[in-house]
Tab-separated table of C-alpha atoms in Angstrom:
chain	number	residue	atom	x	y	z
A	1	UNK	CA	135.307	127.469	123.659
A	2	UNK	CA	133.046	126.045	126.365
A	3	UNK	CA	130.744	129.059	125.981
A	4	UNK	CA	130.450	128.458	122.217
A	5	UNK	CA	129.570	124.791	122.772
A	6	UNK	CA	127.036	125.729	125.468
A	7	UNK	CA	125.385	128.382	123.272
A	8	UNK	CA	125.290	126.000	120.305
A	9	UNK	CA	123.714	123.322	122.523
A	10	UNK	CA	121.046	125.730	123.767
A	11	UNK	CA	120.206	126.842	120.214
A	12	UNK	CA	119.995	123.208	119.084
A	13	UNK	CA	117.705	122.305	121.981
A	14	UNK	CA	115.523	125.384	121.483
A	15	UNK	CA	115.098	125.073	117.732
A	16	UNK	CA	116.226	121.575	116.852
A	17	UNK	CA	113.709	119.796	119.044
A	18	UNK	CA	110.712	121.563	117.545
A	19	UNK	CA	110.278	118.941	114.803
A	20	UNK	CA	110.383	116.045	117.257
A	21	UNK	CA	107.095	117.175	118.824
A	22	UNK	CA	105.128	115.850	115.865
A	23	UNK	CA	103.761	112.291	115.951
A	24	UNK	CA	105.015	109.444	113.804
A	25	UNK	CA	102.349	107.598	111.813
A	26	UNK	CA	103.611	104.101	111.164
A	27	UNK	CA	102.528	101.804	108.295
A	28	UNK	CA	99.800	99.210	108.767
A	29	UNK	CA	99.923	95.478	108.143
A	30	UNK	CA	98.411	95.354	104.635
A	31	UNK	CA	100.481	98.278	103.330
A	32	UNK	CA	103.774	97.949	105.266
A	33	UNK	CA	105.528	100.919	103.647
A	34	UNK	CA	108.346	101.141	106.173
A	35	UNK	CA	111.336	103.273	105.143
A	36	UNK	CA	113.691	101.492	102.711
A	37	UNK	CA	111.195	98.708	101.959
A	38	UNK	CA	110.654	97.750	98.320
A	39	UNK	CA	108.496	95.619	96.019
A	40	UNK	CA	109.443	94.293	92.570
A	41	UNK	CA	106.656	93.310	90.173
A	42	UNK	CA	106.430	91.116	87.090
A	43	UNK	CA	105.979	94.079	84.712
A	44	UNK	CA	109.392	95.475	85.717
A	45	UNK	CA	108.037	98.068	88.154
A	46	UNK	CA	109.923	98.562	91.409
A	47	UNK	CA	108.291	100.535	94.227
A	48	UNK	CA	110.701	101.875	96.857
A	49	UNK	CA	110.032	103.665	100.119
A	50	UNK	CA	112.394	106.555	100.761
A	51	UNK	CA	114.729	106.349	103.789
A	52	UNK	CA	113.406	107.866	107.018
A	53	UNK	CA	110.130	109.480	108.031
A	54	UNK	CA	109.173	112.851	106.561
A	55	UNK	CA	107.291	115.771	108.097
A	56	UNK	CA	104.089	116.400	106.171
A	57	UNK	CA	100.584	117.872	106.236
A	58	UNK	CA	97.649	117.300	103.877
A	59	UNK	CA	94.291	118.833	103.005
A	60	UNK	CA	91.687	117.370	105.340
A	61	UNK	CA	88.589	117.432	103.152
A	62	UNK	CA	87.729	117.526	99.470
A	63	UNK	CA	87.759	121.095	98.202
A	64	UNK	CA	88.786	122.526	101.566
A	65	UNK	CA	91.858	124.575	102.359
A	66	UNK	CA	91.931	123.295	105.954
A	67	UNK	CA	95.031	121.230	106.588
A	68	UNK	CA	95.905	118.428	108.980
A	69	UNK	CA	98.450	118.708	111.749
A	70	UNK	CA	102.043	117.894	110.904
A	71	UNK	CA	103.166	114.294	111.293
A	72	UNK	CA	106.139	112.175	110.303
A	73	UNK	CA	105.203	109.567	107.708
A	74	UNK	CA	106.877	107.343	105.074
A	75	UNK	CA	107.231	108.635	101.497
A	76	UNK	CA	106.960	106.815	98.145
A	77	UNK	CA	107.521	108.689	94.847
A	78	UNK	CA	106.856	112.074	96.510
A	79	UNK	CA	103.573	110.817	97.971
A	80	UNK	CA	103.205	110.518	101.718
A	81	UNK	CA	101.810	107.372	103.327
A	82	UNK	CA	99.296	107.630	106.165
A	83	UNK	CA	98.647	104.002	107.143
A	84	UNK	CA	96.398	102.873	104.249
A	85	UNK	CA	96.192	106.240	102.501
A	86	UNK	CA	98.485	108.348	100.340
A	87	UNK	CA	98.391	112.089	99.751
A	88	UNK	CA	97.445	113.515	96.402
A	89	UNK	CA	98.855	116.977	97.259
A	90	UNK	CA	95.746	118.817	96.079
A	91	UNK	CA	92.391	119.930	97.450
A	92	UNK	CA	90.314	117.809	95.059
A	93	UNK	CA	91.383	114.486	96.589
A	94	UNK	CA	93.491	115.363	99.618
A	95	UNK	CA	94.058	111.825	100.864
A	96	UNK	CA	93.448	108.757	98.687
A	97	UNK	CA	92.560	105.725	100.786
A	98	UNK	CA	93.828	102.506	99.217
A	99	UNK	CA	92.349	100.182	101.823
A	100	UNK	CA	89.732	100.410	104.530
A	101	UNK	CA	89.924	96.943	106.128
A	102	UNK	CA	86.936	97.373	108.436
A	103	UNK	CA	84.674	99.043	105.869
A	104	UNK	CA	81.762	97.273	104.210
A	105	UNK	CA	80.893	100.274	102.046
A	106	UNK	CA	82.617	102.016	99.148
A	107	UNK	CA	84.694	105.180	99.516
A	108	UNK	CA	85.571	107.923	97.013
A	109	UNK	CA	89.185	108.132	95.825
A	110	UNK	CA	88.918	110.469	92.832
A	111	UNK	CA	86.596	112.030	90.248
A	112	UNK	CA	86.458	111.360	86.501
A	113	UNK	CA	84.205	113.268	84.068
A	114	UNK	CA	81.967	114.406	86.916
A	115	UNK	CA	81.555	110.923	88.400
A	116	UNK	CA	83.016	109.494	91.561
A	117	UNK	CA	85.815	106.966	91.330
A	118	UNK	CA	85.221	104.546	94.181
A	119	UNK	CA	87.001	101.673	95.863
A	120	UNK	CA	85.361	98.837	97.768
A	121	UNK	CA	86.567	95.726	99.554
A	122	UNK	CA	85.021	92.612	98.031
A	123	UNK	CA	86.800	90.020	100.211
A	124	UNK	CA	88.527	90.305	103.578
A	125	UNK	CA	90.083	86.856	103.938
A	126	UNK	CA	90.813	85.506	100.460
A	127	UNK	CA	93.456	82.966	99.478
A	128	UNK	CA	95.385	84.104	96.405
A	129	UNK	CA	97.733	81.948	94.340
A	130	UNK	CA	100.210	83.816	92.164
A	131	UNK	CA	101.496	82.391	88.904
A	132	UNK	CA	105.099	83.271	89.826
A	133	UNK	CA	107.160	82.329	92.867
A	134	UNK	CA	107.880	85.202	95.232
A	135	UNK	CA	111.321	85.707	96.730
A	136	UNK	CA	113.878	83.205	97.906
A	137	UNK	CA	111.233	81.183	99.751
A	138	UNK	CA	109.318	80.608	96.471
A	139	UNK	CA	105.968	81.558	97.984
A	140	UNK	CA	102.996	81.310	95.632
A	141	UNK	CA	99.999	81.134	98.015
A	142	UNK	CA	98.976	84.022	100.277
A	143	UNK	CA	96.234	83.770	102.904
A	144	UNK	CA	94.113	86.437	104.642
A	145	UNK	CA	94.296	88.612	101.530
A	146	UNK	CA	92.136	91.731	101.139
A	147	UNK	CA	90.630	92.149	97.654
A	148	UNK	CA	89.626	95.675	96.651
A	149	UNK	CA	88.066	96.899	93.402
A	150	UNK	CA	88.117	100.376	91.871
A	151	UNK	CA	85.246	101.517	89.656
A	152	UNK	CA	83.407	104.574	88.351
A	153	UNK	CA	79.956	105.490	89.602
A	154	UNK	CA	78.029	104.304	92.619
A	155	UNK	CA	76.814	100.713	92.473
A	156	UNK	CA	79.102	99.701	89.613
A	157	UNK	CA	81.485	97.469	91.549
A	158	UNK	CA	80.764	94.532	89.219
A	159	UNK	CA	82.133	96.662	86.344
A	160	UNK	CA	85.419	97.336	88.105
A	161	UNK	CA	88.425	98.834	86.337
A	162	UNK	CA	91.093	97.576	88.743
A	163	UNK	CA	91.149	94.768	91.269
A	164	UNK	CA	94.028	94.627	93.760
A	165	UNK	CA	95.100	91.979	96.258
A	166	UNK	CA	96.886	92.988	99.471
A	167	UNK	CA	98.547	90.353	101.670
A	168	UNK	CA	99.279	90.879	105.379
A	169	UNK	CA	102.859	91.956	106.177
A	170	UNK	CA	103.604	92.066	102.413
A	171	UNK	CA	101.363	94.653	100.724
A	172	UNK	CA	100.153	94.717	97.116
A	173	UNK	CA	100.695	91.309	95.514
A	174	UNK	CA	98.582	91.534	92.349
A	175	UNK	CA	96.690	94.050	90.218
A	176	UNK	CA	94.177	93.065	87.558
A	177	UNK	CA	92.653	95.305	84.874
A	178	UNK	CA	89.143	95.124	83.414
A	179	UNK	CA	88.881	97.840	80.751
A	180	UNK	CA	86.395	96.329	78.316
A	181	UNK	CA	82.999	94.645	78.319
A	182	UNK	CA	84.140	92.323	75.523
A	183	UNK	CA	87.558	91.239	76.853
A	184	UNK	CA	88.406	89.159	79.896
A	185	UNK	CA	90.158	90.879	82.808
A	186	UNK	CA	93.917	90.385	82.763
A	187	UNK	CA	96.722	90.558	85.294
A	188	UNK	CA	98.713	93.779	84.989
A	189	UNK	CA	101.391	92.565	87.397
A	190	UNK	CA	102.196	90.208	90.254
A	191	UNK	CA	104.745	90.445	93.007
A	192	UNK	CA	108.056	88.666	92.336
A	193	UNK	CA	110.328	90.004	95.098
A	194	UNK	CA	110.034	92.260	98.145
A	195	UNK	CA	111.740	93.431	101.307
A	196	UNK	CA	109.887	94.915	104.289
A	197	UNK	CA	112.254	96.897	106.497
A	198	UNK	CA	110.308	96.927	109.774
């Protein structure tokens, strides 16, 4: 019996430890997608992070078949979270960056009808007041918020389609939509409850 346990232990060490050699990429402050965290929004949407960290690779560049090294990362709705980016699981947009806190320029997140879909930070330290109270503490005002817009075509940030607000240690707190030149932008949803499991 001791030999069986010893052999099983050796096999476990030889093969079982292979996966532990890969790095863990932990969430960042403005998108704290730690395992088992969740956010509930005013439109009824609930976003949940799966339990645990998951081994994953992604395509490194647009249109390339070259892949990244394996890493353990959080997962939301079968998308893998790399700090402020999520995988798209294709070679067209291999990694979609939601936020780039130190960037003053726009970055490409997708393509639509031959044009780039871009995102750009418009404010790095905004104060945002929500119309609903958040959580048991009834928070309505968030400071140090990053505002980011998404738009089609270079230089069109004033004609944004989506504007999102990300609060530190909370994540996405509001998304606005601007789909028409004749209508005012409107709030698609605001945060009403959340739990960050860090």
